[in-house]
Amino acid sequence: MLFIGIFLFGAIVGSFLNVCIHRLPSQESVVFPASHCPHCREPIRPYDNIPLLSYVLLRGRCRSCGAAISSRYPAVELLSGLAAVATVGALGVSAHALLAFAFLCALIVITFIDFDHQIIPDAISLPGIGVGFAAALIHGDPSWTASLAGILLGGGLLWGVAEGYHWLTGREGMGGGDIKLLAMIGAFLGWRAVPVTLMIASLAGTAIGIGLMLIQRRDSRTAIPFGPFLAVGAACALFWGDALITWYLGLARPA
Ligand SMILES: [Zn+2]
């Protein structure tokens, strides 16, 4: 019963995240005007704006004009609902769980905006660095020193990679947005999560990149946004970071 409530809370937050994903890149207000159909501009009625349920009841179509509604909307709501359940499952009903959920929400918004526009808005990553550090100061997990080290390591590592790549190839590979995102991840999760995040993101990014090249015969220069992979890596580090570090160190040690 608790988890159904938590899931619904997450899904409702998810419908707000949809608005952020849609409006933040064009600097529109996320509060006004009310949501409207992107096809016919008709405002969406409150009873058609119930997370997940409305999409199913309307069979994925606008009530006024019948245009198909992107399946991304219910997907984001589902993802947010699951994120809320996962954080409470891992951390209990606590301030820490709420903070972790907010962190995952920021990662969800960043992922979809980066997919669409190949940018990571400073409007999320820069305040995120501050919030992550402030939370560490208050909460102490990670400690504020680990959080500060995470900001420096996260920002510094990718900055070094970006500079090195630019120096070697003369091309811009890594965006500044990725650098600020990894600094934000370090702020929330502490410096130990930075290599874990980066390793998972690189492995997943390489696998998907090779897959895409094989399927679409894409030029290897075709930019694949790295933000979504960093977000997946950070979510893994949040839930399984300590276990992953223990496992990895165990591999390095002779049996
Ligand atoms: Zn419509």
Coordinates of C-alpha atoms and ligand atoms in Angstrom, one line a residue:
M1 CA 0.0 0.0 0.0
L2 CA 2.8 2.4 0.9
F3 CA 4.6 1.6 -2.3
I4 CA 1.5 2.2 -4.4
G5 CA 1.3 5.6 -2.9
I6 CA 5.0 6.2 -3.4
F7 CA 4.7 5.1 -7.0
L8 CA 1.8 7.5 -7.6
F9 CA 3.7 10.3 -6.0
G10 CA 6.7 9.6 -8.3
A11 CA 4.4 9.4 -11.4
I12 CA 2.8 12.8 -10.6
V13 CA 6.3 14.3 -10.2
G14 CA 7.1 12.6 -13.6
S15 CA 4.3 14.5 -15.4
F16 CA 6.0 17.7 -14.1
L17 CA 9.4 16.4 -15.4
N18 CA 7.7 16.0 -18.8
V19 CA 6.9 19.7 -18.7
C20 CA 10.6 20.5 -17.8
I21 CA 11.9 18.3 -20.5
H22 CA 9.7 20.0 -23.0
R23 CA 10.1 23.6 -21.9
L24 CA 13.5 24.1 -20.3
P25 CA 15.5 23.9 -23.6
S26 CA 13.5 26.8 -25.0
Q27 CA 13.7 28.8 -21.8
E28 CA 9.9 28.7 -21.4
S29 CA 8.3 28.9 -18.0
V30 CA 7.7 25.5 -16.5
V31 CA 4.7 26.8 -14.6
F32 CA 2.6 28.9 -17.1
P33 CA 0.7 28.3 -19.3
A34 CA -1.0 25.1 -18.5
S35 CA -0.1 22.0 -20.6
H36 CA -1.6 22.0 -24.1
C37 CA -1.6 19.5 -27.0
P38 CA 1.5 20.3 -29.1
H39 CA -0.6 19.5 -32.3
C40 CA -3.8 21.5 -31.8
R41 CA -2.7 23.8 -28.9
E42 CA -5.9 22.8 -27.1
P43 CA -5.3 23.0 -23.3
I44 CA -5.2 19.6 -21.6
R45 CA -8.1 19.2 -19.2
P46 CA -7.2 18.3 -15.6
Y47 CA -9.0 15.0 -15.9
D48 CA -7.0 14.1 -19.0
N49 CA -3.8 14.9 -17.1
I50 CA -3.7 12.0 -14.7
P51 CA -0.2 10.3 -15.0
L52 CA -0.1 7.1 -16.9
L53 CA -3.9 6.5 -16.6
S54 CA -5.0 9.2 -19.0
Y55 CA -2.6 7.9 -21.7
V56 CA -4.2 4.5 -21.4
L57 CA -7.8 5.8 -21.3
L58 CA -7.2 8.1 -24.3
R59 CA -5.4 5.3 -26.1
G60 CA -2.5 7.6 -26.7
R61 CA -4.5 10.2 -28.6
C62 CA -5.4 13.9 -28.0
R63 CA -9.1 14.2 -27.0
S64 CA -9.6 17.3 -29.2
C65 CA -7.8 16.5 -32.4
G66 CA -6.9 12.8 -32.2
A67 CA -3.2 13.4 -32.8
A68 CA -1.0 10.7 -31.3
I69 CA 0.6 11.6 -28.0
S70 CA 4.3 10.7 -27.7
S71 CA 4.7 7.5 -25.7
R72 CA 7.6 9.3 -24.0
Y73 CA 5.1 11.1 -21.6
P74 CA 3.9 7.9 -19.9
A75 CA 7.4 6.5 -20.1
V76 CA 8.8 9.4 -18.1
E77 CA 6.0 9.1 -15.6
L78 CA 6.6 5.3 -15.3
L79 CA 10.3 5.9 -14.8
S80 CA 9.8 8.5 -12.1
G81 CA 7.3 6.3 -10.3
L82 CA 9.8 3.4 -10.3
A83 CA 12.6 5.8 -9.2
A84 CA 10.5 6.9 -6.2
V85 CA 9.8 3.2 -5.3
A86 CA 13.5 2.3 -5.7
T87 CA 14.8 5.1 -3.5
V88 CA 12.3 4.4 -0.7
G89 CA 13.0 0.6 -1.1
A90 CA 16.7 1.3 -0.6
L91 CA 16.7 4.1 1.9
G92 CA 13.3 3.9 3.6
V93 CA 10.9 6.9 4.1
S94 CA 13.6 9.4 4.9
A95 CA 15.0 12.8 3.9
H96 CA 17.9 10.9 2.3
A97 CA 15.4 9.0 0.1
L98 CA 13.7 12.3 -0.9
L99 CA 17.1 13.8 -1.8
A100 CA 18.1 10.7 -3.8
F101 CA 14.7 10.9 -5.7
A102 CA 15.3 14.6 -6.5
F103 CA 18.7 13.6 -7.8
L104 CA 17.2 10.9 -10.0
C105 CA 14.6 13.3 -11.3
A106 CA 17.3 15.7 -12.3
L107 CA 19.1 12.9 -14.1
I108 CA 15.8 11.9 -16.0
V109 CA 15.3 15.5 -17.2
I110 CA 18.9 15.8 -18.3
T111 CA 18.8 12.5 -20.1
F112 CA 15.8 13.3 -22.3
I113 CA 16.9 16.9 -23.0
D114 CA 20.4 15.6 -24.0
F115 CA 18.8 13.0 -26.3
D116 CA 16.7 15.7 -28.0
H117 CA 19.0 18.7 -28.1
Q118 CA 22.5 17.4 -27.3
I119 CA 22.7 19.9 -24.5
I120 CA 22.7 19.6 -20.7
P121 CA 21.1 22.7 -19.3
D122 CA 23.2 24.6 -16.8
A123 CA 19.9 25.5 -15.2
I124 CA 19.9 21.9 -13.7
S125 CA 23.6 21.0 -13.4
L126 CA 24.9 24.2 -11.7
P127 CA 22.2 24.4 -9.0
G128 CA 22.6 20.6 -8.7
I129 CA 26.2 21.0 -7.7
G130 CA 25.2 23.5 -5.0
V131 CA 22.3 21.4 -3.7
G132 CA 24.4 18.2 -3.6
F133 CA 27.1 20.0 -1.6
A134 CA 24.7 21.7 0.7
A135 CA 22.9 18.3 1.4
A136 CA 26.3 16.7 2.2
L137 CA 27.0 19.5 4.7
I138 CA 23.7 19.0 6.4
H139 CA 23.3 15.2 6.1
G140 CA 26.9 14.0 6.2
D141 CA 26.4 11.1 3.8
P142 CA 28.6 11.5 1.8
S143 CA 30.7 13.8 4.0
W144 CA 31.1 17.3 2.8
T145 CA 34.8 16.7 2.1
A146 CA 33.9 13.6 -0.1
S147 CA 31.3 15.8 -1.8
L148 CA 33.8 18.6 -2.5
A149 CA 36.3 16.0 -3.7
G150 CA 33.6 14.6 -6.0
I151 CA 32.9 18.0 -7.5
L152 CA 36.6 18.5 -8.2
L153 CA 37.3 15.0 -9.4
G154 CA 34.1 14.8 -11.5
G155 CA 34.7 18.2 -13.1
G156 CA 38.4 17.8 -13.4
L157 CA 38.5 14.3 -14.9
L158 CA 36.2 15.1 -17.8
W159 CA 37.8 18.5 -18.3
G160 CA 41.1 16.7 -18.6
V161 CA 39.6 14.1 -21.1
A162 CA 38.0 16.9 -23.1
E163 CA 41.2 19.0 -23.2
G164 CA 43.3 15.9 -24.1
Y165 CA 40.9 14.9 -26.9
H166 CA 40.9 18.4 -28.3
W167 CA 44.7 18.5 -28.2
L168 CA 45.0 15.1 -29.9
T169 CA 42.4 15.5 -32.6
G170 CA 41.7 19.2 -32.9
R171 CA 38.0 18.4 -32.5
E172 CA 35.5 19.1 -29.7
G173 CA 34.4 15.7 -28.3
M174 CA 33.1 16.1 -24.8
G175 CA 30.8 19.0 -24.1
G176 CA 31.1 21.3 -21.2
G177 CA 27.6 20.1 -20.1
D178 CA 29.0 16.6 -19.5
I179 CA 31.8 18.1 -17.3
K180 CA 29.2 20.0 -15.1
L181 CA 27.0 16.9 -15.0
L182 CA 29.8 14.7 -13.6
A183 CA 30.7 17.4 -11.1
M184 CA 27.0 17.4 -10.0
I185 CA 27.1 13.6 -9.7
G186 CA 30.3 13.9 -7.6
A187 CA 28.6 16.5 -5.4
F188 CA 25.6 14.2 -4.6
L189 CA 27.4 10.9 -4.3
G190 CA 30.9 11.7 -3.3
W191 CA 34.2 11.2 -5.1
R192 CA 34.1 7.4 -4.8
A193 CA 31.1 7.3 -7.1
V194 CA 32.9 9.3 -9.9
P195 CA 35.1 6.5 -11.3
V196 CA 32.2 4.0 -10.9
T197 CA 29.9 6.3 -12.8
L198 CA 32.5 7.0 -15.5
M199 CA 33.3 3.3 -15.9
I200 CA 29.7 2.2 -16.3
A201 CA 28.9 5.2 -18.7
S202 CA 32.0 4.4 -20.8
L203 CA 31.2 0.7 -21.1
A204 CA 27.5 1.3 -21.9
G205 CA 28.4 4.2 -24.3
T206 CA 30.9 2.1 -26.1
A207 CA 28.5 -0.9 -26.4
I208 CA 25.7 1.3 -27.7
G209 CA 28.1 3.2 -30.0
I210 CA 29.5 0.1 -31.6
G211 CA 25.9 -1.3 -32.0
L212 CA 24.7 1.9 -33.7
M213 CA 27.7 1.9 -36.0
L214 CA 27.0 -1.7 -37.0
I215 CA 23.3 -1.1 -37.6
Q216 CA 23.4 2.3 -39.2
R217 CA 26.9 2.3 -40.6
R218 CA 27.3 5.6 -38.8
D219 CA 30.5 7.6 -39.0
S220 CA 32.3 7.2 -35.7
R221 CA 32.4 11.0 -35.5
T222 CA 28.6 11.1 -35.2
A223 CA 28.1 12.5 -31.8
I224 CA 26.1 10.3 -29.4
P225 CA 25.1 12.3 -26.3
F226 CA 27.1 11.1 -23.3
G227 CA 24.8 12.6 -20.7
P228 CA 22.3 9.8 -20.7
F229 CA 25.1 7.3 -20.1
L230 CA 26.5 9.3 -17.2
A231 CA 22.9 9.4 -15.8
V232 CA 22.6 5.6 -16.0
G233 CA 26.1 5.2 -14.4
A234 CA 25.2 7.6 -11.6
A235 CA 21.9 5.7 -10.9
C236 CA 23.9 2.5 -10.7
A237 CA 26.5 4.2 -8.4
L238 CA 23.6 5.5 -6.2
F239 CA 22.1 2.1 -5.6
W240 CA 25.1 -0.3 -6.0
G241 CA 28.1 1.9 -5.7
D242 CA 29.6 0.3 -2.6
A243 CA 29.0 -3.2 -3.8
L244 CA 30.6 -2.4 -7.2
I245 CA 33.7 -0.9 -5.6
T246 CA 34.0 -3.9 -3.2
W247 CA 33.6 -6.3 -6.2
Y248 CA 36.1 -4.4 -8.3
L249 CA 38.7 -4.2 -5.6
G250 CA 38.2 -7.9 -5.0
L251 CA 39.0 -8.6 -8.7
A252 CA 42.2 -6.7 -8.4
R253 CA 43.4 -8.6 -5.3
P254 CA 44.9 -12.1 -5.9
A255 CA 42.6 -14.8 -4.5
Ligands
ZN1 ZN -4.7 18.0 -30.0

